[in-house]
Amino acid sequence: MAQCVFCKVAAWETPSQRVYEDDKFIAFLDINPVNFGHTLIIPREHYANFIETPEDVLSEMTKLAKKIAPAILEAMKAPAFNITFNSGQEAGQAVHHIHMHIIPRYADDGHKQWHGRDRYAEGEMGATAKKIKELIK
Ligand code: AMP
Ligand code: ZN
């Protein structure tokens, strides 16, 4: 028996409304959607988060999103969508099996994205960019 919620979905131990599946991926409706049609793409294989997921799996998920998102927009008559990966608990990741959210959006639908809430002090922006740049491997 799978332990992880999305491993259970993949194994049909938990029911899901699937919109797409192949030998490596499943796309299914989020049970608690921001808007109807909110879809999750998962690999069948378990990886905890974005950092843990191999590059080729991430690229394939993006390719799939390119295929599935237009269908969501058309089906839900949505003019726009957000793609989100929450990676880590502090970022709101509740299920620790990588998943991509595709969220159909409407004008004034009430869903709050982030708004810039901080300002760099003089010199801090350059120092921050430098720090990150030096750590890219
Ligand atoms: P996150 O907060 O990024 O980890 O998102 C997890 C998402 O999974 C949430 O939006 C939940 O509503 C959704 N979710 C949790 N369990 C299920 C399930 N059994 N079937 C479909 N969606 C689920
Ligand atoms: Zn899992």
Coordinates of N, CA and C and ligand atoms in Angstrom, one line a residue:
M1 N 0.8 -1.2 0.0 CA 0.0 0.0 0.0 C 0.9 1.3 0.0
A2 N 0.6 2.2 -0.9 CA 1.3 3.4 -1.0 C 1.0 4.3 0.3
Q3 N 2.0 5.0 0.7 CA 1.8 5.9 1.9 C 1.4 7.3 1.4
C4 N 2.1 7.8 0.4 CA 1.9 9.2 -0.1 C 0.6 9.3 -0.8
V5 N -0.1 10.5 -0.6 CA -1.4 10.7 -1.2 C -1.4 10.5 -2.7
F6 N -0.4 11.1 -3.3 CA -0.4 11.1 -4.8 C 0.1 9.7 -5.3
C7 N 0.9 9.0 -4.5 CA 1.2 7.6 -4.9 C 0.0 6.8 -4.8
K8 N -0.9 7.1 -3.9 CA -2.2 6.4 -3.8 C -3.1 6.7 -5.0
V9 N -3.0 8.0 -5.4 CA -3.8 8.4 -6.6 C -3.3 7.6 -7.8
A10 N -1.9 7.6 -7.9 CA -1.3 6.9 -9.1 C -1.7 5.4 -9.1
A11 N -1.8 4.8 -7.9 CA -2.1 3.4 -7.8 C -3.6 3.1 -7.7
W12 N -4.4 4.1 -7.9 CA -5.9 4.0 -7.8 C -6.4 3.5 -6.5
E13 N -5.5 3.7 -5.4 CA -6.0 3.4 -4.1 C -6.8 4.6 -3.6
T14 N -6.7 5.7 -4.2 CA -7.5 6.9 -4.0 C -8.1 7.3 -5.3
P15 N -9.4 7.5 -5.4 CA -10.0 7.8 -6.7 C -9.6 9.2 -7.2
S16 N -9.6 9.4 -8.5 CA -9.3 10.7 -9.1 C -10.0 10.9 -10.4
Q17 N -10.2 12.2 -10.7 CA -10.8 12.5 -12.0 C -9.7 12.9 -12.9
R18 N -9.3 11.9 -13.7 CA -8.1 12.1 -14.6 C -8.5 12.7 -15.9
V19 N -7.7 13.7 -16.3 CA -7.9 14.3 -17.6 C -6.9 13.8 -18.6
Y20 N -5.8 13.2 -18.1 CA -4.8 12.7 -19.0 C -3.9 11.7 -18.2
E21 N -3.5 10.6 -18.9 CA -2.5 9.7 -18.3 C -1.7 9.0 -19.4
D22 N -0.4 8.7 -19.1 CA 0.4 7.9 -19.9 C 1.3 7.0 -19.0
D23 N 2.3 6.4 -19.5 CA 3.0 5.5 -18.7 C 3.8 6.2 -17.6
K24 N 4.1 7.5 -17.7 CA 4.9 8.2 -16.7 C 4.2 9.2 -15.9
F25 N 3.1 9.8 -16.4 CA 2.4 10.9 -15.8 C 0.9 10.8 -15.7
I26 N 0.3 11.5 -14.7 CA -1.1 11.6 -14.6 C -1.5 13.0 -14.4
A27 N -2.5 13.5 -15.1 CA -3.1 14.8 -14.8 C -4.5 14.6 -14.3
F28 N -4.9 15.2 -13.1 CA -6.2 15.0 -12.5 C -6.6 16.2 -11.9
L29 N -7.9 16.3 -11.6 CA -8.5 17.5 -11.0 C -8.2 17.6 -9.6
D30 N -7.8 18.8 -9.1 CA -7.5 19.1 -7.7 C -8.9 19.0 -7.0
I31 N -8.9 18.3 -5.9 CA -10.1 18.0 -5.1 C -10.6 19.3 -4.4
N32 N -9.8 20.3 -4.3 CA -10.2 21.5 -3.6 C -9.7 22.7 -4.4
P33 N -10.4 22.9 -5.6 CA -9.8 23.8 -6.6 C -9.9 25.3 -6.3
V34 N -8.9 26.1 -6.8 CA -9.0 27.5 -6.7 C -10.2 27.9 -7.6
N35 N -10.2 27.4 -8.8 CA -11.4 27.5 -9.7 C -11.6 26.1 -10.3
F36 N -12.8 25.8 -10.8 CA -13.1 24.5 -11.4 C -12.1 24.4 -12.6
G37 N -11.7 23.1 -12.7 CA -10.7 22.8 -13.8 C -9.3 22.9 -13.3
H38 N -9.1 23.4 -12.1 CA -7.7 23.4 -11.5 C -7.2 21.9 -11.5
T39 N -6.0 21.8 -12.2 CA -5.5 20.5 -12.5 C -4.1 20.3 -12.0
L40 N -3.8 19.1 -11.6 CA -2.5 18.7 -11.1 C -1.8 17.7 -12.0
I41 N -0.5 18.0 -12.3 CA 0.2 17.0 -13.1 C 1.2 16.4 -12.2
I42 N 1.3 15.0 -12.1 CA 2.3 14.3 -11.3 C 3.0 13.3 -12.1
P43 N 4.2 13.0 -11.8 CA 4.9 11.8 -12.3 C 4.4 10.6 -11.5
R44 N 4.3 9.5 -12.1 CA 3.8 8.3 -11.3 C 4.9 7.9 -10.3
E45 N 6.1 8.2 -10.6 CA 7.2 7.9 -9.7 C 7.3 9.0 -8.6
H46 N 7.6 8.7 -7.4 CA 7.6 9.6 -6.3 C 8.9 10.4 -6.2
Y47 N 8.8 11.7 -6.3 CA 9.9 12.6 -5.9 C 9.3 13.7 -5.0
A48 N 10.0 14.0 -3.9 CA 9.4 14.8 -2.9 C 9.0 16.3 -3.3
N49 N 9.9 16.9 -4.1 CA 9.7 18.3 -4.5 C 10.4 18.6 -5.7
F50 N 10.4 19.9 -6.1 CA 11.0 20.4 -7.3 C 12.5 20.1 -7.4
I51 N 13.2 20.3 -6.2 CA 14.6 20.1 -6.2 C 15.0 18.7 -6.4
E52 N 14.2 17.8 -5.8 CA 14.5 16.3 -5.9 C 14.2 15.7 -7.2
T53 N 13.4 16.4 -8.1 CA 12.9 15.8 -9.3 C 14.0 16.0 -10.4
P54 N 14.3 14.9 -11.1 CA 15.2 14.9 -12.2 C 14.8 15.9 -13.3
E55 N 15.8 16.5 -14.0 CA 15.5 17.5 -15.0 C 14.6 17.0 -16.1
D56 N 14.9 15.8 -16.6 CA 14.1 15.3 -17.7 C 12.6 15.1 -17.3
V57 N 12.3 14.8 -16.0 CA 10.9 14.7 -15.6 C 10.3 16.0 -15.5
L58 N 11.0 17.0 -15.1 CA 10.5 18.4 -15.1 C 10.2 18.9 -16.5
S59 N 11.1 18.6 -17.4 CA 10.8 19.1 -18.8 C 9.6 18.4 -19.4
E60 N 9.5 17.1 -19.1 CA 8.3 16.4 -19.6 C 7.0 16.9 -19.0
M61 N 7.1 17.3 -17.7 CA 5.9 17.9 -17.1 C 5.5 19.2 -17.8
T62 N 6.5 20.0 -18.1 CA 6.3 21.3 -18.8 C 5.7 21.0 -20.2
K63 N 6.2 20.0 -20.9 CA 5.7 19.7 -22.2 C 4.2 19.3 -22.1
L64 N 3.9 18.5 -21.1 CA 2.5 18.1 -20.9 C 1.6 19.3 -20.5
A65 N 2.1 20.2 -19.8 CA 1.3 21.4 -19.4 C 1.0 22.2 -20.7
K66 N 1.9 22.2 -21.6 CA 1.7 22.9 -22.9 C 0.5 22.3 -23.7
K67 N 0.4 21.0 -23.5 CA -0.7 20.2 -24.2 C -2.0 20.4 -23.4
I68 N -2.0 20.3 -22.1 CA -3.2 20.2 -21.3 C -3.8 21.6 -21.0
A69 N -2.9 22.6 -20.8 CA -3.4 24.0 -20.4 C -4.4 24.5 -21.4
P70 N -4.2 24.4 -22.8 CA -5.1 25.0 -23.7 C -6.5 24.3 -23.6
A71 N -6.5 23.0 -23.3 CA -7.8 22.3 -23.1 C -8.5 22.8 -21.9
I72 N -7.8 23.0 -20.8 CA -8.4 23.6 -19.6 C -9.1 24.9 -19.9
L73 N -8.3 25.8 -20.6 CA -8.8 27.1 -20.9 C -10.1 27.0 -21.7
E74 N -10.0 26.1 -22.7 CA -11.2 26.0 -23.6 C -12.4 25.4 -22.9
A75 N -12.2 24.4 -22.1 CA -13.2 23.7 -21.4 C -13.9 24.6 -20.4
M76 N -13.0 25.4 -19.7 CA -13.5 26.2 -18.6 C -13.8 27.6 -19.0
K77 N -13.7 27.9 -20.3 CA -13.8 29.2 -20.8 C -13.1 30.3 -19.9
A78 N -11.8 29.9 -19.7 CA -11.0 30.8 -18.8 C -10.0 31.5 -19.8
P79 N -9.8 32.8 -19.5 CA -8.9 33.6 -20.4 C -7.4 33.4 -20.0
A80 N -7.2 32.9 -18.8 CA -5.8 32.9 -18.3 C -5.6 31.7 -17.3
F81 N -4.3 31.5 -17.0 CA -4.0 30.5 -16.0 C -2.7 30.7 -15.3
N82 N -2.5 30.2 -14.2 CA -1.3 30.2 -13.5 C -0.7 28.8 -13.4
I83 N 0.6 28.7 -13.6 CA 1.3 27.4 -13.3 C 2.1 27.6 -12.1
T84 N 2.0 26.7 -11.1 CA 2.7 26.9 -9.9 C 3.3 25.5 -9.4
F85 N 4.5 25.6 -8.9 CA 5.0 24.5 -8.1 C 5.2 25.0 -6.7
N86 N 4.6 24.5 -5.7 CA 5.0 24.8 -4.3 C 6.1 23.8 -3.9
S87 N 7.2 24.3 -3.5 CA 8.3 23.4 -3.2 C 8.8 23.7 -1.7
G88 N 8.4 22.8 -0.8 CA 8.7 23.0 0.6 C 7.5 23.5 1.4
Q89 N 7.4 23.0 2.6 CA 6.3 23.3 3.4 C 6.0 24.8 3.6
E90 N 7.1 25.6 3.8 CA 7.0 27.0 4.0 C 6.4 27.7 2.8
A91 N 6.5 27.1 1.7 CA 6.0 27.7 0.4 C 4.6 27.1 0.1
G92 N 4.0 26.4 1.1 CA 2.6 25.9 1.0 C 2.5 24.6 0.4
Q93 N 3.7 23.8 0.3 CA 3.6 22.4 -0.2 C 3.0 21.5 0.9
A94 N 1.8 21.0 0.6 CA 1.2 20.1 1.6 C 1.4 18.7 1.2
V95 N 1.4 18.4 -0.1 CA 1.6 17.0 -0.5 C 3.1 16.9 -1.0
H96 N 3.8 16.0 -0.4 CA 5.3 16.0 -0.7 C 5.6 14.9 -1.8
H97 N 4.8 15.0 -2.9 CA 5.1 14.3 -4.1 C 4.9 15.4 -5.2
I98 N 6.0 15.6 -5.9 CA 6.0 16.7 -6.8 C 4.7 16.8 -7.7
H99 N 4.2 18.0 -7.8 CA 3.0 18.2 -8.6 C 3.0 19.7 -9.2
M100 N 2.6 19.8 -10.4 CA 2.4 21.1 -11.0 C 1.0 21.5 -11.0
H101 N 0.7 22.7 -10.5 CA -0.7 23.2 -10.5 C -0.9 23.9 -11.8
I102 N -2.0 23.6 -12.5 CA -2.5 24.5 -13.6 C -3.8 25.1 -13.1
I103 N -3.9 26.4 -12.9 CA -5.0 27.0 -12.3 C -5.7 28.0 -13.3
P104 N -6.9 27.6 -13.8 CA -7.6 28.6 -14.7 C -8.0 29.8 -13.9
R105 N -7.8 31.0 -14.5 CA -8.1 32.3 -13.9 C -9.0 33.1 -14.7
Y106 N -9.8 33.9 -13.9 CA -10.7 34.9 -14.5 C -10.5 36.2 -13.8
A107 N -10.9 37.2 -14.5 CA -10.8 38.6 -14.0 C -11.6 38.6 -12.7
D108 N -11.0 39.2 -11.6 CA -11.7 39.4 -10.4 C -12.2 38.1 -9.8
D109 N -11.5 37.0 -9.9 CA -11.9 35.7 -9.3 C -11.6 35.6 -7.8
G110 N -10.9 36.6 -7.3 CA -10.6 36.7 -5.9 C -9.4 35.9 -5.4
H111 N -8.8 35.1 -6.3 CA -7.6 34.4 -6.0 C -6.4 35.4 -5.8
K112 N -5.8 35.3 -4.7 CA -4.7 36.3 -4.5 C -3.3 35.7 -4.8
Q113 N -2.7 36.2 -5.8 CA -1.3 35.8 -6.1 C -0.4 36.7 -5.1
W114 N 0.9 36.5 -5.1 CA 1.7 37.3 -4.3 C 1.7 38.7 -4.9
H115 N 2.0 39.7 -4.0 CA 2.3 41.1 -4.4 C 3.6 41.4 -3.8
G116 N 4.5 42.1 -4.6 CA 5.8 42.5 -4.0 C 5.5 43.2 -2.7
R117 N 6.3 42.8 -1.7 CA 6.0 43.3 -0.3 C 7.2 43.8 0.3
D118 N 8.4 43.8 -0.4 CA 9.6 44.3 0.3 C 10.4 45.2 -0.7
R119 N 11.3 45.9 -0.2 CA 12.2 46.8 -1.0 C 13.6 46.5 -0.6
Y120 N 14.5 46.5 -1.6 CA 15.9 46.4 -1.3 C 16.4 47.8 -0.9
A121 N 17.3 47.8 0.1 CA 18.0 49.0 0.5 C 19.1 49.2 -0.6
E122 N 19.7 50.4 -0.6 CA 20.8 50.7 -1.5 C 21.9 49.6 -1.5
G123 N 22.2 49.1 -2.6 CA 23.3 48.1 -2.8 C 22.9 46.7 -2.5
E124 N 21.7 46.5 -1.9 CA 21.3 45.1 -1.4 C 20.9 44.3 -2.6
M125 N 20.4 44.9 -3.6 CA 19.9 44.1 -4.8 C 21.1 43.5 -5.5
G126 N 22.1 44.3 -5.8 CA 23.3 43.8 -6.4 C 24.0 42.7 -5.6
A127 N 24.0 42.9 -4.3 CA 24.7 41.9 -3.4 C 23.9 40.6 -3.4
T128 N 22.6 40.7 -3.5 CA 21.7 39.5 -3.5 C 21.9 38.8 -4.8
A129 N 21.9 39.5 -5.9 CA 22.1 38.9 -7.2 C 23.5 38.2 -7.3
K130 N 24.5 38.8 -6.7 CA 25.9 38.3 -6.7 C 25.9 37.0 -5.9
K131 N 25.3 37.0 -4.8 CA 25.3 35.8 -3.9 C 24.6 34.6 -4.6
I132 N 23.5 34.8 -5.2 CA 22.8 33.7 -5.9 C 23.7 33.3 -7.1
K133 N 24.1 34.2 -7.9 CA 24.9 33.9 -9.1 C 26.1 33.0 -8.8
E134 N 26.8 33.3 -7.7 CA 28.0 32.5 -7.3 C 27.6 31.1 -6.9
L135 N 26.4 30.9 -6.5 CA 26.0 29.5 -6.0 C 25.3 28.7 -7.1
I136 N 25.2 29.2 -8.3 CA 24.6 28.4 -9.4 C 25.6 27.4 -9.8
K137 N 25.2 26.1 -9.8 CA 26.1 25.0 -10.1 C 25.9 24.5 -11.5
Ligands
AMP1 P1 0.2 21.8 -2.5 O1 -0.3 22.7 -1.4 O2 1.0 22.5 -3.6 O3 1.0 20.6 -1.9 O4 -1.0 21.2 -3.2 C1 -1.6 20.0 -2.9 C2 -2.9 20.0 -3.6 O5 -3.4 18.7 -3.7 C3 -4.0 20.9 -2.9 O6 -4.5 21.9 -3.8 C4 -5.1 19.8 -2.6 O7 -6.4 20.3 -2.8 C5 -4.8 18.7 -3.6 N1 -5.2 17.4 -3.2 C6 -4.9 16.8 -2.0 N2 -5.4 15.5 -2.0 C7 -6.0 15.3 -3.2 C8 -6.6 14.2 -3.9 N3 -6.8 13.0 -3.2 N4 -7.1 14.4 -5.1 C9 -7.0 15.6 -5.7 N5 -6.3 16.6 -5.2 C10 -5.8 16.5 -4.0
ZN2 ZN 4.2 9.8 -3.8

